[in-house]
CSV table of N, CA and C in Angstrom, one decimal:
chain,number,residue,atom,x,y,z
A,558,UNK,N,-87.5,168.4,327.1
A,558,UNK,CA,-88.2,167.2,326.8
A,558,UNK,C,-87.8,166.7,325.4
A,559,UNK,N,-87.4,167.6,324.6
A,559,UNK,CA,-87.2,167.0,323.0
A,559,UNK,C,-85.9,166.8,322.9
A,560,UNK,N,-85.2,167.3,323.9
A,560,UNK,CA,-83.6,166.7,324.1
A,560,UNK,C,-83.4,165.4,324.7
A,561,UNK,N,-84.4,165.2,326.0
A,561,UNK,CA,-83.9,163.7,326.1
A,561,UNK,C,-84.9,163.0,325.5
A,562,UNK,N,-85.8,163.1,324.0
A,562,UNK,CA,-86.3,161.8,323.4
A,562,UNK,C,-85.2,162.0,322.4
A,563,UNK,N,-84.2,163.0,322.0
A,563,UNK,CA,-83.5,162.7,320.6
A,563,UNK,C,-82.5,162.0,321.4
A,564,UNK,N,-81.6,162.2,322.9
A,564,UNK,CA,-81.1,161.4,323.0
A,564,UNK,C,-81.2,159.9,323.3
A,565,UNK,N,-82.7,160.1,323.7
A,565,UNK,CA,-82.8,158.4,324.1
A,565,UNK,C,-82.7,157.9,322.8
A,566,UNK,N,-83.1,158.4,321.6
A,566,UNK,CA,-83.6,157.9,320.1
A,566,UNK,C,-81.6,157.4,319.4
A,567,UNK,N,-80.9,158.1,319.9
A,567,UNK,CA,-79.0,157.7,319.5
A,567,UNK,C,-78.9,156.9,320.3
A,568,UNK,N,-79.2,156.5,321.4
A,568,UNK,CA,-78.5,155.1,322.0
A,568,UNK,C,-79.5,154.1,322.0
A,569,UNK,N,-80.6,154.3,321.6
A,569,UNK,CA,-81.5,153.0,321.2
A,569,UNK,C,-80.9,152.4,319.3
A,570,UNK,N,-80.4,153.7,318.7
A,570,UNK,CA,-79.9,153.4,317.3
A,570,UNK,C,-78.5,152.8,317.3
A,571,UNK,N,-77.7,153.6,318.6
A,571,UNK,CA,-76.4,152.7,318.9
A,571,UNK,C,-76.3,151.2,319.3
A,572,UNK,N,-77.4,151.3,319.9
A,572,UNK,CA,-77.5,150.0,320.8
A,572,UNK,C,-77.7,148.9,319.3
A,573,UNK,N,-78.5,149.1,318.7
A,573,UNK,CA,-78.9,148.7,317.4
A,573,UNK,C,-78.7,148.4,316.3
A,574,UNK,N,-77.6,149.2,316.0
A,574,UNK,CA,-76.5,149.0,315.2
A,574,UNK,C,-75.0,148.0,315.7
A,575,UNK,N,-75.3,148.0,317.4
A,575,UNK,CA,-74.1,147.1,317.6
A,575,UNK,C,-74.6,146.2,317.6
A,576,UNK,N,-76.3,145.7,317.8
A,576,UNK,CA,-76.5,144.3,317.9
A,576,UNK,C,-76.5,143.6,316.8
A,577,UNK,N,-76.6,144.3,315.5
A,577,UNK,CA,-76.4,144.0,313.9
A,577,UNK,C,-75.0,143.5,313.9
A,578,UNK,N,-73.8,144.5,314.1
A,578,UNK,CA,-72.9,144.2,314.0
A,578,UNK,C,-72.4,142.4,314.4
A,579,UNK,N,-73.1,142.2,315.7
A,579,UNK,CA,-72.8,141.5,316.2
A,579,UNK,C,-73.2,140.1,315.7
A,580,UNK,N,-74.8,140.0,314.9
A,580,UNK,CA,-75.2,138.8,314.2
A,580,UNK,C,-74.6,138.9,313.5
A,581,UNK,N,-74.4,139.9,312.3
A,581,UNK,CA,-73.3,140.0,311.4
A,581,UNK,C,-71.7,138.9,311.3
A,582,UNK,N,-71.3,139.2,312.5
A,582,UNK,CA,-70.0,138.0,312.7
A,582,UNK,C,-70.0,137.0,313.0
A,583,UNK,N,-71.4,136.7,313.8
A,583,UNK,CA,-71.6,135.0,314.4
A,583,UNK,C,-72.6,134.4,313.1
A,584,UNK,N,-73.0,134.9,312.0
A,584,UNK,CA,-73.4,134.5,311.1
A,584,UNK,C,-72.7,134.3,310.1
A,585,UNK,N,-72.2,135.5,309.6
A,585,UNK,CA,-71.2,134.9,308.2
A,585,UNK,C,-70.1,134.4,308.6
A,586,UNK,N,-69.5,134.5,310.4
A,586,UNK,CA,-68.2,133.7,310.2
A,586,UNK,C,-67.0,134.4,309.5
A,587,UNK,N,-66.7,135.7,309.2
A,587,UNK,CA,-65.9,135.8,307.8
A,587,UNK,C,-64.7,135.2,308.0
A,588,UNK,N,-64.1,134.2,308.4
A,588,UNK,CA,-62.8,134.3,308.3
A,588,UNK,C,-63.3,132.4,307.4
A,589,UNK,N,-64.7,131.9,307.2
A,589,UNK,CA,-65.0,130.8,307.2
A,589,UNK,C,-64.4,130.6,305.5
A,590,UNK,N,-64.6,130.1,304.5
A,590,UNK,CA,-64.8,129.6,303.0
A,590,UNK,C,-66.2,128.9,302.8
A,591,UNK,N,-66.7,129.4,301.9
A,591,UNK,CA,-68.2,128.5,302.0
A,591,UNK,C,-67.6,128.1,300.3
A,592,UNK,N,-67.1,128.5,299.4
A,592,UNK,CA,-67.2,127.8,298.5
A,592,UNK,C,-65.5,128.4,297.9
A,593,UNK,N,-64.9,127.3,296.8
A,593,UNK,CA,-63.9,127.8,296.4
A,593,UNK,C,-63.3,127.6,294.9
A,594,UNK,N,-62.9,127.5,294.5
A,594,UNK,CA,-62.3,127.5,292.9
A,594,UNK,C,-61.2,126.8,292.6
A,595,UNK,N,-61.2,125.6,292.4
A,595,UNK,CA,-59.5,124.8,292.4
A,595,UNK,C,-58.6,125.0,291.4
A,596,UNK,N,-57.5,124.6,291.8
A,596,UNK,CA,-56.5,124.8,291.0
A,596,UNK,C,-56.9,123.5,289.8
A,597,UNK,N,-56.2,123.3,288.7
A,597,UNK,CA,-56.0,122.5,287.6
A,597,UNK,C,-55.8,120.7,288.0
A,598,UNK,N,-57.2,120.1,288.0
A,598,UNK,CA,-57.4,119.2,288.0
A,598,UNK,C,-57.5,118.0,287.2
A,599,UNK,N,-56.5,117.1,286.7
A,599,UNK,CA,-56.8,116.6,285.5
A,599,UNK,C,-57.2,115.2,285.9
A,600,UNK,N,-58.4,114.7,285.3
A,600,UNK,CA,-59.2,113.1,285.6
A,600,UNK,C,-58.2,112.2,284.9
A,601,UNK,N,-58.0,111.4,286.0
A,601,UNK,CA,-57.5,110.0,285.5
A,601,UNK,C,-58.7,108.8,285.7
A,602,UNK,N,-57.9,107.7,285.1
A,602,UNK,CA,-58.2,106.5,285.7
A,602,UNK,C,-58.0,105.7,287.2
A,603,UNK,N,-58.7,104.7,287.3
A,603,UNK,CA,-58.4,104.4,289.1
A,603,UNK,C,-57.2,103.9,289.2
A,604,UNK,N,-56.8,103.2,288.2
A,604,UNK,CA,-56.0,102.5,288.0
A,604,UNK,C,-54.2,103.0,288.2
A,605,UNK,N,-54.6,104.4,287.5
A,605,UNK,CA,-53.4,105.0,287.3
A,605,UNK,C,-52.5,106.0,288.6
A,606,UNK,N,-53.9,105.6,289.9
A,606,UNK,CA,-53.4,107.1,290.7
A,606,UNK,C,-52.1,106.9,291.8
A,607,UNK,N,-51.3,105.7,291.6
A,607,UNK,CA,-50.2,105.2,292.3
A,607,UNK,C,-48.9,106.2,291.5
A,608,UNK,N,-49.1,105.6,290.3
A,608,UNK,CA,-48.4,106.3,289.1
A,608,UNK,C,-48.4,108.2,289.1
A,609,UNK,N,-49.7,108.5,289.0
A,609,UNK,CA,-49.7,109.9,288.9
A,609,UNK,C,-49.5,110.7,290.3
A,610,UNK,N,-49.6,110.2,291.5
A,610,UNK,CA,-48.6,110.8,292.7
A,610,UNK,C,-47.2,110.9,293.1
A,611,UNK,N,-46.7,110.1,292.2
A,611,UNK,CA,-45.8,110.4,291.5
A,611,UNK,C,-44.8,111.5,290.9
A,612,UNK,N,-46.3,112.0,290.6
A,612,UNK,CA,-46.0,113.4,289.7
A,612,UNK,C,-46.1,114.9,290.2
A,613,UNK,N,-46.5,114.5,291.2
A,613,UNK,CA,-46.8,115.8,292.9
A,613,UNK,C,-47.6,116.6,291.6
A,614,UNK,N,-48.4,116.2,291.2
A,614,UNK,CA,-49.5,117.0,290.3
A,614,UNK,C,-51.5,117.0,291.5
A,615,UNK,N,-52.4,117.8,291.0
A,615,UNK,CA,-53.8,117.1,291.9
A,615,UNK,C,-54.6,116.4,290.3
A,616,UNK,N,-54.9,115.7,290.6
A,616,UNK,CA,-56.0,115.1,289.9
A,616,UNK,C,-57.4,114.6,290.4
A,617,UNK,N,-58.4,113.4,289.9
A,617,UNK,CA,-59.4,113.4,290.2
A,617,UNK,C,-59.7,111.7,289.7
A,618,UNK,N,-60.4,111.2,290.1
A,618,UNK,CA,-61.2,110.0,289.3
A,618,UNK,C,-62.4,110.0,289.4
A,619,UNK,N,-63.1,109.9,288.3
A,619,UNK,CA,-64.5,109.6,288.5
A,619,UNK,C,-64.8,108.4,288.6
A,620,UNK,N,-66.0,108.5,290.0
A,620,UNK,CA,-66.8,107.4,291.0
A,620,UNK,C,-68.2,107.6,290.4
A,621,UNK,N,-68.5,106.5,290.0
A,621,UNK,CA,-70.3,106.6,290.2
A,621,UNK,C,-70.7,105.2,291.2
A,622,UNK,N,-71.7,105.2,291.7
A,622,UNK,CA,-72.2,104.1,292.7
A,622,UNK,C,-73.3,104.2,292.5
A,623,UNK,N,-74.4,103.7,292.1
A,623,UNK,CA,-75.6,103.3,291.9
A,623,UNK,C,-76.0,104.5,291.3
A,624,UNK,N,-76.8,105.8,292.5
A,624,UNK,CA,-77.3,106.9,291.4
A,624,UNK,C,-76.2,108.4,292.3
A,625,UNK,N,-75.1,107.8,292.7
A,625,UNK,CA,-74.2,108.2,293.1
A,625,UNK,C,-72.9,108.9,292.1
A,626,UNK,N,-72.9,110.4,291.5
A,626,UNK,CA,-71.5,110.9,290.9
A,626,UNK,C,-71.3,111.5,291.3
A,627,UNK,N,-69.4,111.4,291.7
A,627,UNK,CA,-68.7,112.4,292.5
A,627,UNK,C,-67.6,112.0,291.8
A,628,UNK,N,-66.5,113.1,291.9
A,628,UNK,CA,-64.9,112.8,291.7
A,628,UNK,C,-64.2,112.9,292.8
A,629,UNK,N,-63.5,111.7,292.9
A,629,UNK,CA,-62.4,111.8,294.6
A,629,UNK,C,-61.3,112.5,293.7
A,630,UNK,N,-61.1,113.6,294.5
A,630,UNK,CA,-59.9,114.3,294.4
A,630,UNK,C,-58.9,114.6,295.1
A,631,UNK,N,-57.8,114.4,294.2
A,631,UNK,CA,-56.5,114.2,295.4
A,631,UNK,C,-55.4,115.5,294.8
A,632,UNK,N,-55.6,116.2,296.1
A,632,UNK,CA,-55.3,117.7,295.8
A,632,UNK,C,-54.0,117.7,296.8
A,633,UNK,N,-52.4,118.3,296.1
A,633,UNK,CA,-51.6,118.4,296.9
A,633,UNK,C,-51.3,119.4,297.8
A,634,UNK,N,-51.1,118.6,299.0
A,634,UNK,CA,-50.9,120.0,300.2
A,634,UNK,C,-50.3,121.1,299.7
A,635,UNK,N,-50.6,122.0,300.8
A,635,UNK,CA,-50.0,122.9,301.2
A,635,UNK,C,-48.3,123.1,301.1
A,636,UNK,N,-47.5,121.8,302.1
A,636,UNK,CA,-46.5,121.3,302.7
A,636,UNK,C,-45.6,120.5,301.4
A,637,UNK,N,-47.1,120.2,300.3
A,637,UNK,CA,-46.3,119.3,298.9
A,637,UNK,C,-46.2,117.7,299.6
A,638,UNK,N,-45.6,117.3,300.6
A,638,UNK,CA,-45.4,116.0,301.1
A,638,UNK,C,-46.5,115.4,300.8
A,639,UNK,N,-47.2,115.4,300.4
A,639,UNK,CA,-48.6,114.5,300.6
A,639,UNK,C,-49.8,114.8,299.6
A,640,UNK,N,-51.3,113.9,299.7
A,640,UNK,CA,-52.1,114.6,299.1
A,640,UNK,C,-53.2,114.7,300.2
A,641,UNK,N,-54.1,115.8,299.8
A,641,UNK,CA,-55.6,116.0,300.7
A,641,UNK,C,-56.6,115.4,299.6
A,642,UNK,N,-57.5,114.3,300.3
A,642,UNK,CA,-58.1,114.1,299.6
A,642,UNK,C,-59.7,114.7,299.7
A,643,UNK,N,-60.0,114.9,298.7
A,643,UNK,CA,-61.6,115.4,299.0
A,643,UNK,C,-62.5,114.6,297.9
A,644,UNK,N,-64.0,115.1,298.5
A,644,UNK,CA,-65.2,114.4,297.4
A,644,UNK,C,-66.1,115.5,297.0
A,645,UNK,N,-65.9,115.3,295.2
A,645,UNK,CA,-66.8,116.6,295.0
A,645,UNK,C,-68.1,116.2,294.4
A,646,UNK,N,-68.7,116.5,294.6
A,646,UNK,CA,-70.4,115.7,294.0
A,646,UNK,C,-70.2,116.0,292.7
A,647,UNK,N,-71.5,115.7,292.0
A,647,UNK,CA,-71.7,115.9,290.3
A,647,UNK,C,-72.7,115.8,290.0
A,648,UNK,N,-73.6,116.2,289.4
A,648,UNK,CA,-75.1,116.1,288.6
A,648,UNK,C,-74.6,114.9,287.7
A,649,UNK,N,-75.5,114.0,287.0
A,649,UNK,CA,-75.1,113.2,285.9
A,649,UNK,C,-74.3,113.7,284.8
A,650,UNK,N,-74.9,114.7,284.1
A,650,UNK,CA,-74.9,115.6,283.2
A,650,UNK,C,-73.0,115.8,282.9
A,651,UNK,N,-72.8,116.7,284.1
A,651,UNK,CA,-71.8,117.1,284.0
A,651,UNK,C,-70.7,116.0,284.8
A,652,UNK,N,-70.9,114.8,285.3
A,652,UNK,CA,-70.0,114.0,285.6
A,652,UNK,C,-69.8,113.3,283.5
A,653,UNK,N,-70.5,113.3,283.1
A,653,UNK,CA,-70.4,112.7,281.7
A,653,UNK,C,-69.8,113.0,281.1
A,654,UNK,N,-69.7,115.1,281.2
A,654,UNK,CA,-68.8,115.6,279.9
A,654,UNK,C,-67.6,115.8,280.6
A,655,UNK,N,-67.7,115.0,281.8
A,655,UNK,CA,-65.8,115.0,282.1
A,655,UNK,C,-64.9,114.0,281.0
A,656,UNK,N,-64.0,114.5,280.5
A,656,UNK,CA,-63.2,113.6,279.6
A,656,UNK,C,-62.0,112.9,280.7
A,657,UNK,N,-61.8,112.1,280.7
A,657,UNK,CA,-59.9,111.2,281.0
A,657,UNK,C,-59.1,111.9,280.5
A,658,UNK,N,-58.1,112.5,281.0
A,658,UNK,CA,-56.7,112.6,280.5
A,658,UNK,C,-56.8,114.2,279.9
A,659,UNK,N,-58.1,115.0,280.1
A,659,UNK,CA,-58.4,116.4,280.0
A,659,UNK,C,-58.1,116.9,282.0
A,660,UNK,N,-57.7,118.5,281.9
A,660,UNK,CA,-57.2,119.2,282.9
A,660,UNK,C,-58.5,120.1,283.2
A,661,UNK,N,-59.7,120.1,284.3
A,661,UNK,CA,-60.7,121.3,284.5
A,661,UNK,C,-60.4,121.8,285.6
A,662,UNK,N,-60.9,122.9,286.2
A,662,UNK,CA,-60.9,123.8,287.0
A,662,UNK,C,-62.1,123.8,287.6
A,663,UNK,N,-63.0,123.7,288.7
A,663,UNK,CA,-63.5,123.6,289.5
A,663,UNK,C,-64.5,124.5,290.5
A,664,UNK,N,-65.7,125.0,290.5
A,664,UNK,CA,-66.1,126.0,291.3
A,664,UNK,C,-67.0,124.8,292.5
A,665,UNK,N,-66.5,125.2,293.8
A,665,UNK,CA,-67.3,124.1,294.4
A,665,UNK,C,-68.2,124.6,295.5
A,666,UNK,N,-69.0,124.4,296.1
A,666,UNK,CA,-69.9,124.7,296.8
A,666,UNK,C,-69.7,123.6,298.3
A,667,UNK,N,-68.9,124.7,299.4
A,667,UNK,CA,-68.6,123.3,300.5
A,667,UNK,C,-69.6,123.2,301.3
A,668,UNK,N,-69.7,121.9,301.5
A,668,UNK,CA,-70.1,121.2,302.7
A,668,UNK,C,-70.4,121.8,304.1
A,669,UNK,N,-69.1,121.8,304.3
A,669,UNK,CA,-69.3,122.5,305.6
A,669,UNK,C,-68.2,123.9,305.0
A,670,UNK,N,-68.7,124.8,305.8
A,670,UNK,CA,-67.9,126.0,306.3
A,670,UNK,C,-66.6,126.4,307.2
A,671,UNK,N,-65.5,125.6,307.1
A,671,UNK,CA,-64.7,125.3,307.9
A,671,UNK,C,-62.9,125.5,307.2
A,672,UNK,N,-62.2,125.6,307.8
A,672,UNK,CA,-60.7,125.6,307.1
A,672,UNK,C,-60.2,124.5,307.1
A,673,UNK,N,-60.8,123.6,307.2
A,673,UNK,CA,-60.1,122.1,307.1
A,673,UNK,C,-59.2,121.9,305.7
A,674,UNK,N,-58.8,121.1,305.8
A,674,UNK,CA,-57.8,120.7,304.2
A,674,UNK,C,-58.9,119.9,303.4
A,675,UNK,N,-59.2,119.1,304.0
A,675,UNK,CA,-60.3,118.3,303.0
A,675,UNK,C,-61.5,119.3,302.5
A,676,UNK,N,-62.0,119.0,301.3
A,676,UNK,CA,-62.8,120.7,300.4
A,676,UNK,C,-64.1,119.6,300.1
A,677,UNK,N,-64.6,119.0,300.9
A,677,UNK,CA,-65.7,118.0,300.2
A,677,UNK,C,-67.0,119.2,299.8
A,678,UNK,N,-67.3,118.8,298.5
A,678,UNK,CA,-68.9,119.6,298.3
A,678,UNK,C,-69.4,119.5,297.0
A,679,UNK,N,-69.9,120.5,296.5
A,679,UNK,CA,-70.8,119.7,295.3
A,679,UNK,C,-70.3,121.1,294.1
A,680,UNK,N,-70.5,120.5,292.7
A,680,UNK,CA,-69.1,121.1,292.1
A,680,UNK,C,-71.0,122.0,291.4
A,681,UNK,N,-70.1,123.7,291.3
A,681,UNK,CA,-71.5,124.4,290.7
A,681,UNK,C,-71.1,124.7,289.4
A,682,UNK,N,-69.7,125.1,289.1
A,682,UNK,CA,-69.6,125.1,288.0
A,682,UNK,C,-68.1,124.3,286.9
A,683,UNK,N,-67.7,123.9,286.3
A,683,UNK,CA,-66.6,123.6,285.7
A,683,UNK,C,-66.0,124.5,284.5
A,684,UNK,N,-65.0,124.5,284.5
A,684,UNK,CA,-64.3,125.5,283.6
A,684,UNK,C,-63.3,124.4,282.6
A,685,UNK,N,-62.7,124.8,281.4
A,685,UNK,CA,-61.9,124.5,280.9
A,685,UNK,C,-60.6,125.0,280.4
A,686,UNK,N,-60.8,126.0,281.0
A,686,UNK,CA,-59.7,127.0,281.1
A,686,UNK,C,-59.3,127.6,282.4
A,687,UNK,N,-58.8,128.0,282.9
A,687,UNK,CA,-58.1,128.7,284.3
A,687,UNK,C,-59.1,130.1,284.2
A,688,UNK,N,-60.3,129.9,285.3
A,688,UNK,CA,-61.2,130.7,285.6
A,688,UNK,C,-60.4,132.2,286.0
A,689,UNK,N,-59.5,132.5,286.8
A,689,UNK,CA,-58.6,133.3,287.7
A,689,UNK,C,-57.7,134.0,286.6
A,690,UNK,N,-57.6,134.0,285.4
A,690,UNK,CA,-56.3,134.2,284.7
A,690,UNK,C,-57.4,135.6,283.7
């Protein structure tokens, strides 16, 4: 009798542990990005971004629209040929102490959860130095 409630008690634990397993992967996704850290971004002008692609460098412009701050950022592929463009949000605050013609670094919080090229989301932290180094 105490042998088959200990074994019923291991395959109700096994059973139990696979079904964990199992939310486990359809929940976090791991192979997804939910947030990431850019490479060296330097803000231009709008004016100037014909000019500075030019330069196969990624940069940024700052956008405000009514009570709207975000920097479109034009980050170079993968492939180099081209750029990906994305939109990163901004609090007031810190859209202000962006300078022109300064290089920051980027912690972003995505949108969506996906491997797309485009990185749209809302920026949590900014660096002035190369976070990674």
């Amino acid at each position: 009798m105490k042998s088959f409630l200990i074994d019923k008690i291991i395959v109700i634990v096994a059973i139990l542990v696979f079904l964990a397993f199992l939310v486990g992967v359809i929940q976090y996704k791991s192979n997804r990005a939910f947030a990431i850290h850019t490479s060296g971004i330097k803000i231009i002008k709008a004016e100037d971004i014909e000019k500075t692609k030019e330069r196969d460098a990624s940069f940024a412009v700052k956008v405000h629209k009514q009570n709207d701050y975000y920097l479109e950022v034009f980050e170079t592929s993968p492939t180099g040929n081209d750029y990906v463009e994305s939109r990163f949000d901004l609090d007031k605050k810190d859209f202000d102490c962006l300078e022109i013609g300064k290089t920051y670094w980027f912690y972003v919080k995505l949108n969506k959860s996906d491997n797309s090229s485009s990185h749209d989301g809302r920026v949590k932290k900014i660096y002035t130095e190369n976070p990674c180094q």
